Short mmCIF file of N, CA and C in Angstrom, two decimals:
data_model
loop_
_atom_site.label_atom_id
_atom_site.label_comp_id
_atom_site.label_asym_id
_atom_site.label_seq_id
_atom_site.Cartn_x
_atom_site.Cartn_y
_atom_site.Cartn_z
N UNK A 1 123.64 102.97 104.19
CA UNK A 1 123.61 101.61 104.68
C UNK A 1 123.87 100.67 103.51
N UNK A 2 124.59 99.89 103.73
CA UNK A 2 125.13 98.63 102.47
C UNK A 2 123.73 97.93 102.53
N UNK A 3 123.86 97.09 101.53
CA UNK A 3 122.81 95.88 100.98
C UNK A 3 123.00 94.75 102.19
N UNK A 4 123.72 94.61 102.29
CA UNK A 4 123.76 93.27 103.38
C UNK A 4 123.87 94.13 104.71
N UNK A 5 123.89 95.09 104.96
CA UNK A 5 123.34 95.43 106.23
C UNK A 5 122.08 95.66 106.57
N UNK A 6 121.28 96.53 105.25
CA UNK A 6 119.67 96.32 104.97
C UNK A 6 119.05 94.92 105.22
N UNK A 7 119.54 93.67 104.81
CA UNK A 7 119.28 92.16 104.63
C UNK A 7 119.34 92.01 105.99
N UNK A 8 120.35 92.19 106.82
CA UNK A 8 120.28 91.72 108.02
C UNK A 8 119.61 92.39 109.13
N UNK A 9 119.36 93.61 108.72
CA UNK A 9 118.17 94.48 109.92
C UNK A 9 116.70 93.61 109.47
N UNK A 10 116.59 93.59 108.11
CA UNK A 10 115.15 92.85 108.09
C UNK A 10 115.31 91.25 108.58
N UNK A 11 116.09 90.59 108.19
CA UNK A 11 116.58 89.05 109.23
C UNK A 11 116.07 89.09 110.64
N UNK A 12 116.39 90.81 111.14
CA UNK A 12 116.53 90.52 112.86
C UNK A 12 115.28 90.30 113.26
N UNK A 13 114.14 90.59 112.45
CA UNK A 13 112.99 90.16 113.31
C UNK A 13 112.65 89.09 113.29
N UNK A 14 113.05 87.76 112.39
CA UNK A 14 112.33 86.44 112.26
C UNK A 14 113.46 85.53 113.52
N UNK A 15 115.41 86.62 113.68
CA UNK A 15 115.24 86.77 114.84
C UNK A 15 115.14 86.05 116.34
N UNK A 16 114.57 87.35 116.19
CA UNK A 16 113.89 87.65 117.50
C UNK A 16 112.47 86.92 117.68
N UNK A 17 111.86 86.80 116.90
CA UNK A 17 110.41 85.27 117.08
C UNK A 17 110.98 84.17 116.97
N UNK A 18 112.29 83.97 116.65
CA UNK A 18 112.74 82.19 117.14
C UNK A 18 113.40 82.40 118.61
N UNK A 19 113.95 83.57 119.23
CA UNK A 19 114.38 83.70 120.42
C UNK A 19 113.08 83.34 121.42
N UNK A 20 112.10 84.15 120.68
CA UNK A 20 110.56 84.33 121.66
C UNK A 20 110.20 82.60 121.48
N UNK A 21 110.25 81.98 120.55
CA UNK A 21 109.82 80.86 120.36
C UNK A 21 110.40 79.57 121.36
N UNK A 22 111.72 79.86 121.38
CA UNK A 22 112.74 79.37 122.51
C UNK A 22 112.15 79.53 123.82
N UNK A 23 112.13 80.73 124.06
CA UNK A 23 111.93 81.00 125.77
C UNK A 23 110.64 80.46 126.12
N UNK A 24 109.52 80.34 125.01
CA UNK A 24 108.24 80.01 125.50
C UNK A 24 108.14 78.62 125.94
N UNK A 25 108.41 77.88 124.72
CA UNK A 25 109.44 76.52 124.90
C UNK A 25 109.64 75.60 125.97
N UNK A 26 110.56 76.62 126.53
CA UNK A 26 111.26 76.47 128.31
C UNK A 26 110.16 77.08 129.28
N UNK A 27 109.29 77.83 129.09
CA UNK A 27 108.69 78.25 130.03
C UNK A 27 107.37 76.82 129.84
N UNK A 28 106.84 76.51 128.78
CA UNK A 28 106.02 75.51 128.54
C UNK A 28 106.73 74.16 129.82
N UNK A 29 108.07 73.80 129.33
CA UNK A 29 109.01 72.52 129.94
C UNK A 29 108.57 72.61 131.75
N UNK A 30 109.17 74.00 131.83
CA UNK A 30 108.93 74.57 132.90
C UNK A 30 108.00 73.92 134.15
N UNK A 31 106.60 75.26 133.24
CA UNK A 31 105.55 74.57 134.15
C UNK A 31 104.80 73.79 134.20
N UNK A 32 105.64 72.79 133.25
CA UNK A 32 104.96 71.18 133.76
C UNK A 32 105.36 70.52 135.06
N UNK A 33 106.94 71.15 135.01
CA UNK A 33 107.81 70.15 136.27
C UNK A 33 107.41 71.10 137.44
N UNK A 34 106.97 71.90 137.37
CA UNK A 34 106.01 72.56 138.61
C UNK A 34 105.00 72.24 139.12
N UNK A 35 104.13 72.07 138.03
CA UNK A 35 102.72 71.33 138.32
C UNK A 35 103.06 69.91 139.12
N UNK A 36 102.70 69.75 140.66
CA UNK A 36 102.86 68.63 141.09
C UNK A 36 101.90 67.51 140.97
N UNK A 37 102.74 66.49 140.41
CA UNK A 37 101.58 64.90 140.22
C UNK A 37 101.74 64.31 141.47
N UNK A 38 100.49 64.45 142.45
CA UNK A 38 100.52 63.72 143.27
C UNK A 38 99.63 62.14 143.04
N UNK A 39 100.44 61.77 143.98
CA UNK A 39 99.90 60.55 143.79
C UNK A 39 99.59 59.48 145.81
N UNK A 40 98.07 59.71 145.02
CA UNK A 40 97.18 59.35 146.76
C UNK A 40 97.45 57.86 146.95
N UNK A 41 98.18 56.86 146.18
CA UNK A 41 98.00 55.92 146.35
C UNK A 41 98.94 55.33 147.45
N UNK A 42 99.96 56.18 147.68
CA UNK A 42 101.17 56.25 148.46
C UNK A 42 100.94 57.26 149.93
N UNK A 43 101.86 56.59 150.78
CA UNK A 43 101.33 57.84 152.10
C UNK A 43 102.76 59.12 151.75
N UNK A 44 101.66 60.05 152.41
CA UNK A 44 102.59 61.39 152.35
C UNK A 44 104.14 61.49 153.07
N UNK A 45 105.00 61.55 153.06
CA UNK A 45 106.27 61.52 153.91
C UNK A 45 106.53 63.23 153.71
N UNK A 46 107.21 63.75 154.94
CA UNK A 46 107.67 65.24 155.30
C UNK A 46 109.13 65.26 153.90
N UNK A 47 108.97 66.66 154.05
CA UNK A 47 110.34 66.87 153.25
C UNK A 47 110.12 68.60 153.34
N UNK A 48 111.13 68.88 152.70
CA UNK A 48 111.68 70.22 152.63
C UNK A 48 110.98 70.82 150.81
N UNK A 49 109.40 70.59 151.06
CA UNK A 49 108.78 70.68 150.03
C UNK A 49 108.68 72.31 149.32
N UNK A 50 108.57 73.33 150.69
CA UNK A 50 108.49 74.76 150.80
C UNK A 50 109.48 75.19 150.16
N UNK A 51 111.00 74.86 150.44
CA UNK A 51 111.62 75.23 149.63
C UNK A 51 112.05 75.21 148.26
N UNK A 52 111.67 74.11 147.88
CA UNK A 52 111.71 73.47 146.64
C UNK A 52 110.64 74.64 145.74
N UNK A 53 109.76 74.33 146.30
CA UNK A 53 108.36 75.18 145.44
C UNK A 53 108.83 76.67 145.26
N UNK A 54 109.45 77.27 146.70
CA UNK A 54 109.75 78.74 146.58
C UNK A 54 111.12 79.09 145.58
N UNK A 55 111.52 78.01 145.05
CA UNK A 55 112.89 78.00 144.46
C UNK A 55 112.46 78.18 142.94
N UNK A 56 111.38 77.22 142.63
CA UNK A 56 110.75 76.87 141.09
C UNK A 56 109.94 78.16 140.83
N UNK A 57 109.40 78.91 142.01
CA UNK A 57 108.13 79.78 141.92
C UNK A 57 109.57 81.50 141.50
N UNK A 58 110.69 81.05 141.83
CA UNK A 58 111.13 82.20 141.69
C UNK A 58 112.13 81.93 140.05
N UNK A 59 112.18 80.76 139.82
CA UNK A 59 112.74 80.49 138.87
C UNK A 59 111.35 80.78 137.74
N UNK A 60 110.79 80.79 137.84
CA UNK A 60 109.31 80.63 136.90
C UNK A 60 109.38 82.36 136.48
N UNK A 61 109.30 82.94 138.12
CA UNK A 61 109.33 84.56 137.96
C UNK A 61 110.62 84.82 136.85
N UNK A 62 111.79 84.50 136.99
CA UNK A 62 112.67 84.89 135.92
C UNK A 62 112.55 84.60 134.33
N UNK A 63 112.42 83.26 134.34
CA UNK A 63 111.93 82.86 132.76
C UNK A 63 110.86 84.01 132.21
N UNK A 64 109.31 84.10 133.18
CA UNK A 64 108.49 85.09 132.91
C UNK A 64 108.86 86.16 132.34
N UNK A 65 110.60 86.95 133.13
CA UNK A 65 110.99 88.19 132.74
C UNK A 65 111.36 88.03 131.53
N UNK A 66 112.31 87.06 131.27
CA UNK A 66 113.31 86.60 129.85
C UNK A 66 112.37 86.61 128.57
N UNK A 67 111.03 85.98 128.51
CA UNK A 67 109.92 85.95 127.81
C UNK A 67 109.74 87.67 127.54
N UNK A 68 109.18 88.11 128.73
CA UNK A 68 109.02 89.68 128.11
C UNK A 68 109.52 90.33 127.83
N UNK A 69 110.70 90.17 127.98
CA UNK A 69 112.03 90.88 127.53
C UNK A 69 111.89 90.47 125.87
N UNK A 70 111.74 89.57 125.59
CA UNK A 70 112.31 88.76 124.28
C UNK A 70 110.76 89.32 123.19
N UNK A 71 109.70 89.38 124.23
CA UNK A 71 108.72 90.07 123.54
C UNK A 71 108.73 91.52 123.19
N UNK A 72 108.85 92.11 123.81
CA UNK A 72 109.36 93.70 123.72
C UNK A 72 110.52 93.78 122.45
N UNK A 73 111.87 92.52 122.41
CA UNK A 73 112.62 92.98 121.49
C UNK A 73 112.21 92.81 120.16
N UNK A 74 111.27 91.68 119.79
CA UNK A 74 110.73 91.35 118.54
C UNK A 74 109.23 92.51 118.21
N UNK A 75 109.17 93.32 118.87
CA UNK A 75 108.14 93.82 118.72
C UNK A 75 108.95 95.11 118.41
N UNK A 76 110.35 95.45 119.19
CA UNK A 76 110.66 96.32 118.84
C UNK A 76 111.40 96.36 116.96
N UNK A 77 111.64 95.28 116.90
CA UNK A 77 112.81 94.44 115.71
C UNK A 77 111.01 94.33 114.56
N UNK A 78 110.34 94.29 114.94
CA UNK A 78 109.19 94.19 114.33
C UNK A 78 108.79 95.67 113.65
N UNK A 79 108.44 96.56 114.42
CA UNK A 79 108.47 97.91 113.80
C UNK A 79 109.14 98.63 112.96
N UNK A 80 110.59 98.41 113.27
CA UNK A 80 111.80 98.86 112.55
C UNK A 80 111.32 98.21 111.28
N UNK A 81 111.08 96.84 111.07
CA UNK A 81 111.48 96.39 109.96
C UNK A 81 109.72 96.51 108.95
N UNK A 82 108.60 96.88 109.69
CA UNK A 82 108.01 97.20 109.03
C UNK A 82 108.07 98.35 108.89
N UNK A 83 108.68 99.60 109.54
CA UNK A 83 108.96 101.03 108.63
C UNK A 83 109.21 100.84 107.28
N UNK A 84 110.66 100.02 107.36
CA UNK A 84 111.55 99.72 106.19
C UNK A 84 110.72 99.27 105.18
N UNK A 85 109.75 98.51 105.20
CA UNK A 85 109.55 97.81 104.61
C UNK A 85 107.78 98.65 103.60
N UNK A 86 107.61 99.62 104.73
CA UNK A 86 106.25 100.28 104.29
C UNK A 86 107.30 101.09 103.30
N UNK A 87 107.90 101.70 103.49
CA UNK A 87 108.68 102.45 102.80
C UNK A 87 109.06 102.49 101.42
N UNK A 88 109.23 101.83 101.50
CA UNK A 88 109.70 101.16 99.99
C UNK A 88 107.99 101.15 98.84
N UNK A 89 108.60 102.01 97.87
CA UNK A 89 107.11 102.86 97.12
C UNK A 89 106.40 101.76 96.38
N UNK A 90 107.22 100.08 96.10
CA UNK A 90 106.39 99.71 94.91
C UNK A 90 105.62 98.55 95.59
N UNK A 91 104.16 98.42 95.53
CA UNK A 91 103.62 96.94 96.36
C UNK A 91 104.24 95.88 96.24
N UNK A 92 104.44 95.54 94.77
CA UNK A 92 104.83 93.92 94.92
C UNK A 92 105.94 93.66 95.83
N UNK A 93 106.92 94.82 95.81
CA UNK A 93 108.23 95.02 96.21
C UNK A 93 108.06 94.60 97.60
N UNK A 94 107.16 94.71 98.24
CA UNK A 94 106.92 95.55 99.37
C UNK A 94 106.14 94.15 100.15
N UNK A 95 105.27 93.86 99.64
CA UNK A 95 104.44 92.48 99.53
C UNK A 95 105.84 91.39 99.25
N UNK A 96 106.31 91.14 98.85
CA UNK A 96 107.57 90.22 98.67
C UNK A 96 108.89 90.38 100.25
N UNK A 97 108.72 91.63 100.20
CA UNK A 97 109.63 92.00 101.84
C UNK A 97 108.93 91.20 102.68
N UNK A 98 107.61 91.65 102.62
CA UNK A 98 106.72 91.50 104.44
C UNK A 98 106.59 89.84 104.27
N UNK A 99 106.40 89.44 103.18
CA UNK A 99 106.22 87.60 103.19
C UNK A 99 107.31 87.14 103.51
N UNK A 100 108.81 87.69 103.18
CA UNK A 100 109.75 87.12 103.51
C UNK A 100 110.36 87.32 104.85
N UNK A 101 110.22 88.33 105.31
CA UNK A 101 110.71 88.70 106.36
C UNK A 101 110.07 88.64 107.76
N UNK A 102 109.06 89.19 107.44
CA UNK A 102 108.00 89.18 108.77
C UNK A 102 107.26 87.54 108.91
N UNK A 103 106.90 87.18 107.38
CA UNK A 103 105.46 86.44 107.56
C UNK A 103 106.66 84.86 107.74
N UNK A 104 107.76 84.91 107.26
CA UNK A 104 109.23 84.20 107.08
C UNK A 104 108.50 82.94 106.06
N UNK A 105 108.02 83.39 104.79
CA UNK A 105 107.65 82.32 103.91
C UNK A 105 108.95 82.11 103.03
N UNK A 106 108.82 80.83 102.89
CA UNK A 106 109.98 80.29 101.91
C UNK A 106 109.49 80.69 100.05
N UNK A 107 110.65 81.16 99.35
CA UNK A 107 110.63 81.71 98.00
C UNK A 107 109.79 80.93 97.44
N UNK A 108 109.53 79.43 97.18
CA UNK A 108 108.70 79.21 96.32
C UNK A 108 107.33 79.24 96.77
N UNK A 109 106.97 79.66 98.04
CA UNK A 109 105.64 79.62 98.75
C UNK A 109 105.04 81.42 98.33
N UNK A 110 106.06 82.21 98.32
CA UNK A 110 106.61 83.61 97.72
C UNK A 110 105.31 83.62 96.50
N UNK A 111 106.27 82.68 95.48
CA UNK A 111 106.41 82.60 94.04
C UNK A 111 105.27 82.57 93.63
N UNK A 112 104.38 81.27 94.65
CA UNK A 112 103.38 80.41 94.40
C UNK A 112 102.41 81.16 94.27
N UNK A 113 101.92 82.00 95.44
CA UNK A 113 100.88 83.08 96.11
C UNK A 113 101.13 84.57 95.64
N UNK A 114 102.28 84.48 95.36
CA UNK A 114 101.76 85.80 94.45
C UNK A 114 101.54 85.82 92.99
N UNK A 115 101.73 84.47 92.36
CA UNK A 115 101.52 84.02 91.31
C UNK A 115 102.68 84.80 90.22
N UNK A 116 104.12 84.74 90.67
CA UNK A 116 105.17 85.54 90.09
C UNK A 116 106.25 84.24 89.84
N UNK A 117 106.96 84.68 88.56
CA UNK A 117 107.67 84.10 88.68
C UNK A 117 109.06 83.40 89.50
N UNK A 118 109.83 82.80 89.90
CA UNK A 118 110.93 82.71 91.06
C UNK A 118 111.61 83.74 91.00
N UNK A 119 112.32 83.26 89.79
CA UNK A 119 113.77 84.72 89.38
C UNK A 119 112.76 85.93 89.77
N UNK A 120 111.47 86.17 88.97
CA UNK A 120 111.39 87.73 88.97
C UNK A 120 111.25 87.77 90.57
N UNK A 121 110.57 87.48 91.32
CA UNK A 121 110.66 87.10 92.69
C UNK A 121 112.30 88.00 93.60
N UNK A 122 113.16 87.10 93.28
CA UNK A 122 114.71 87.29 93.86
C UNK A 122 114.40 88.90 92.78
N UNK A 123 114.61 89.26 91.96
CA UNK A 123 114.84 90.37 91.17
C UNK A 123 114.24 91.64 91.82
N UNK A 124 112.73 90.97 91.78
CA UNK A 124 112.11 92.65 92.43
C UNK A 124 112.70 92.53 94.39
N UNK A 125 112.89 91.07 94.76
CA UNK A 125 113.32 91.39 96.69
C UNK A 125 114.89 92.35 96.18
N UNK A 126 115.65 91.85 94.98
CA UNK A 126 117.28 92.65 95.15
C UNK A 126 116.90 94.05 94.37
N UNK A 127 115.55 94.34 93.98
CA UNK A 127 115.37 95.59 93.81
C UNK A 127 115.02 96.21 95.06
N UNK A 128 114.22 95.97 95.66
CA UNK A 128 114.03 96.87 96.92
C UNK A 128 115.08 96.80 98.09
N UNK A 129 115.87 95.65 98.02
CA UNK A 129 116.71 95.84 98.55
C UNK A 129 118.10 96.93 98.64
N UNK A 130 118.34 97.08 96.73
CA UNK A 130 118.94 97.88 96.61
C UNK A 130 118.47 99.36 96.85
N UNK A 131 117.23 99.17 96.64
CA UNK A 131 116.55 100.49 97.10
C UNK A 131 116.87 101.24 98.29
N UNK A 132 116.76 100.34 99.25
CA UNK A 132 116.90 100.62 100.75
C UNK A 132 118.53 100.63 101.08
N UNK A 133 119.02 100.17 100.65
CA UNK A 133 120.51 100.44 100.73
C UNK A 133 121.20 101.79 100.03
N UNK A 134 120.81 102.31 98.95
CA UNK A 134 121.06 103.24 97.57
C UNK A 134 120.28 104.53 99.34
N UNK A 135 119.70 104.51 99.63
CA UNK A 135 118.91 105.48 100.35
C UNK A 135 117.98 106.25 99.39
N UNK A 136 117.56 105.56 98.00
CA UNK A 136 116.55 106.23 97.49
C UNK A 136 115.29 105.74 98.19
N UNK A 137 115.15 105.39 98.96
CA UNK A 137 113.64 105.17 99.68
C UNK A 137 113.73 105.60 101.15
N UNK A 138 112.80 106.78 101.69
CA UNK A 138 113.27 107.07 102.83
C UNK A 138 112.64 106.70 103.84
N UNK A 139 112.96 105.78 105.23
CA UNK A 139 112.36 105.18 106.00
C UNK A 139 111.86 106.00 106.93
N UNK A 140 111.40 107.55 106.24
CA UNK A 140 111.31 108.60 107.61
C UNK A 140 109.93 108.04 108.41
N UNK A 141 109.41 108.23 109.43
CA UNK A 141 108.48 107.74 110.24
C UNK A 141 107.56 108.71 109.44
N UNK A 142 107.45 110.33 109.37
CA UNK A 142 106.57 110.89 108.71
C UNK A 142 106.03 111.16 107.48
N UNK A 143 106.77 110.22 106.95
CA UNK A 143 106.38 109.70 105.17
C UNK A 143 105.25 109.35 105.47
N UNK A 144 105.13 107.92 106.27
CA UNK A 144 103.56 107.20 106.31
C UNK A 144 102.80 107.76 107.05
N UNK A 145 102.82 108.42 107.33
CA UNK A 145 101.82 108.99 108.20
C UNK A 145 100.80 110.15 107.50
N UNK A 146 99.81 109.93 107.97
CA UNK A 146 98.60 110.87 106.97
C UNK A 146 99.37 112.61 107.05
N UNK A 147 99.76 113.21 108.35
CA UNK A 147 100.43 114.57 108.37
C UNK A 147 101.16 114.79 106.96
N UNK A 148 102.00 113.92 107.28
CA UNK A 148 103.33 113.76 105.96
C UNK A 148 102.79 113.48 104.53
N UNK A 149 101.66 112.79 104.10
CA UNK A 149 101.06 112.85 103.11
C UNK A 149 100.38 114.02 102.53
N UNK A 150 100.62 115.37 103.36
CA UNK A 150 99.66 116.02 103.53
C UNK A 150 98.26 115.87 103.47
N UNK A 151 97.54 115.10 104.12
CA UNK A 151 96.46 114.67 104.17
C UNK A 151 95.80 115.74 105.02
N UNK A 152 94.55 116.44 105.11
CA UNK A 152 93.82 117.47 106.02
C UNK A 152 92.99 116.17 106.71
N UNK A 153 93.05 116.16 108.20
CA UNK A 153 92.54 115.39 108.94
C UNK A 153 91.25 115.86 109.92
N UNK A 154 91.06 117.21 109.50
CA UNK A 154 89.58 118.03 109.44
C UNK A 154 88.57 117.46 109.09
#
């Protein structure tokens, strides 16, 4: 896998939480204009109210789906990119991925909190980056796992 294809699998999850962020958004807009403001001060007049409601109540049902859909993909875009990211053998390295990618902190917020310099910052993210691209770090699922550590779970 190239370097900028590594960059952009870890990208896809911050993503996929502005997609989720979107749909919630619209579902928020939503069910406000659902929620009916009545108002008693006025007399009631007939209308074709049933349909209206059964129209919004099925439009509501779809947004609902689009939301879980969009949850499922960032959760799926979420895992992937914390494999990748457990993977990779050195902490800071590793701690510098998950702030940037997952937690989506900006470099000097990076810099600040881990108490590192900027450059070295960019240096050790284009080290692990190259890492993960070079395929010297292997994103196998049974690396992290206690089995794969040989760990006795007796």
């Amino acid at each position: 896998m190239k370097r900028e294809e590594v960059k952009k699998k870890l990208q896809g999850y911050r993503e996929a939480q502005r997609r989720l962020e979107i749909a919630e958004r619209e579902l928020e807009v939503f069910e406000t204009k659902l929620t009916p403001k009545i108002d008693y001060s006025k007399p009631r007049v007939g209308g074709n109210k049933i349909n209206d409601m059964a129209e919004m109540i099925a439009e509501l049902s779809a947004l609902h789906e689009k939301i879980h859909r969009e949850y499922m993909s960032a959760s799926r875009e979420l895992i992937g990119v914390k494999e990748m990211i457990d993977a990779v053998p050195d902490s800071k390295e590793r701690a510098i991925l998950s702030r940037r990618y997952i937690q989506c902190q900006h470099w000097d917020t990076i810099s600040y909190e881990m108490r590192i310099d900027r450059r070295w910052v960019f240096r050790l993210h284009d080290r692990a980056l190259d890492e993960l691209a070079d395929g010297t770090v292997k994103t196998d699922k049974k690396k992290n796992s206690a089995l794969g550590k040989g760990v006795n779970l007796q």
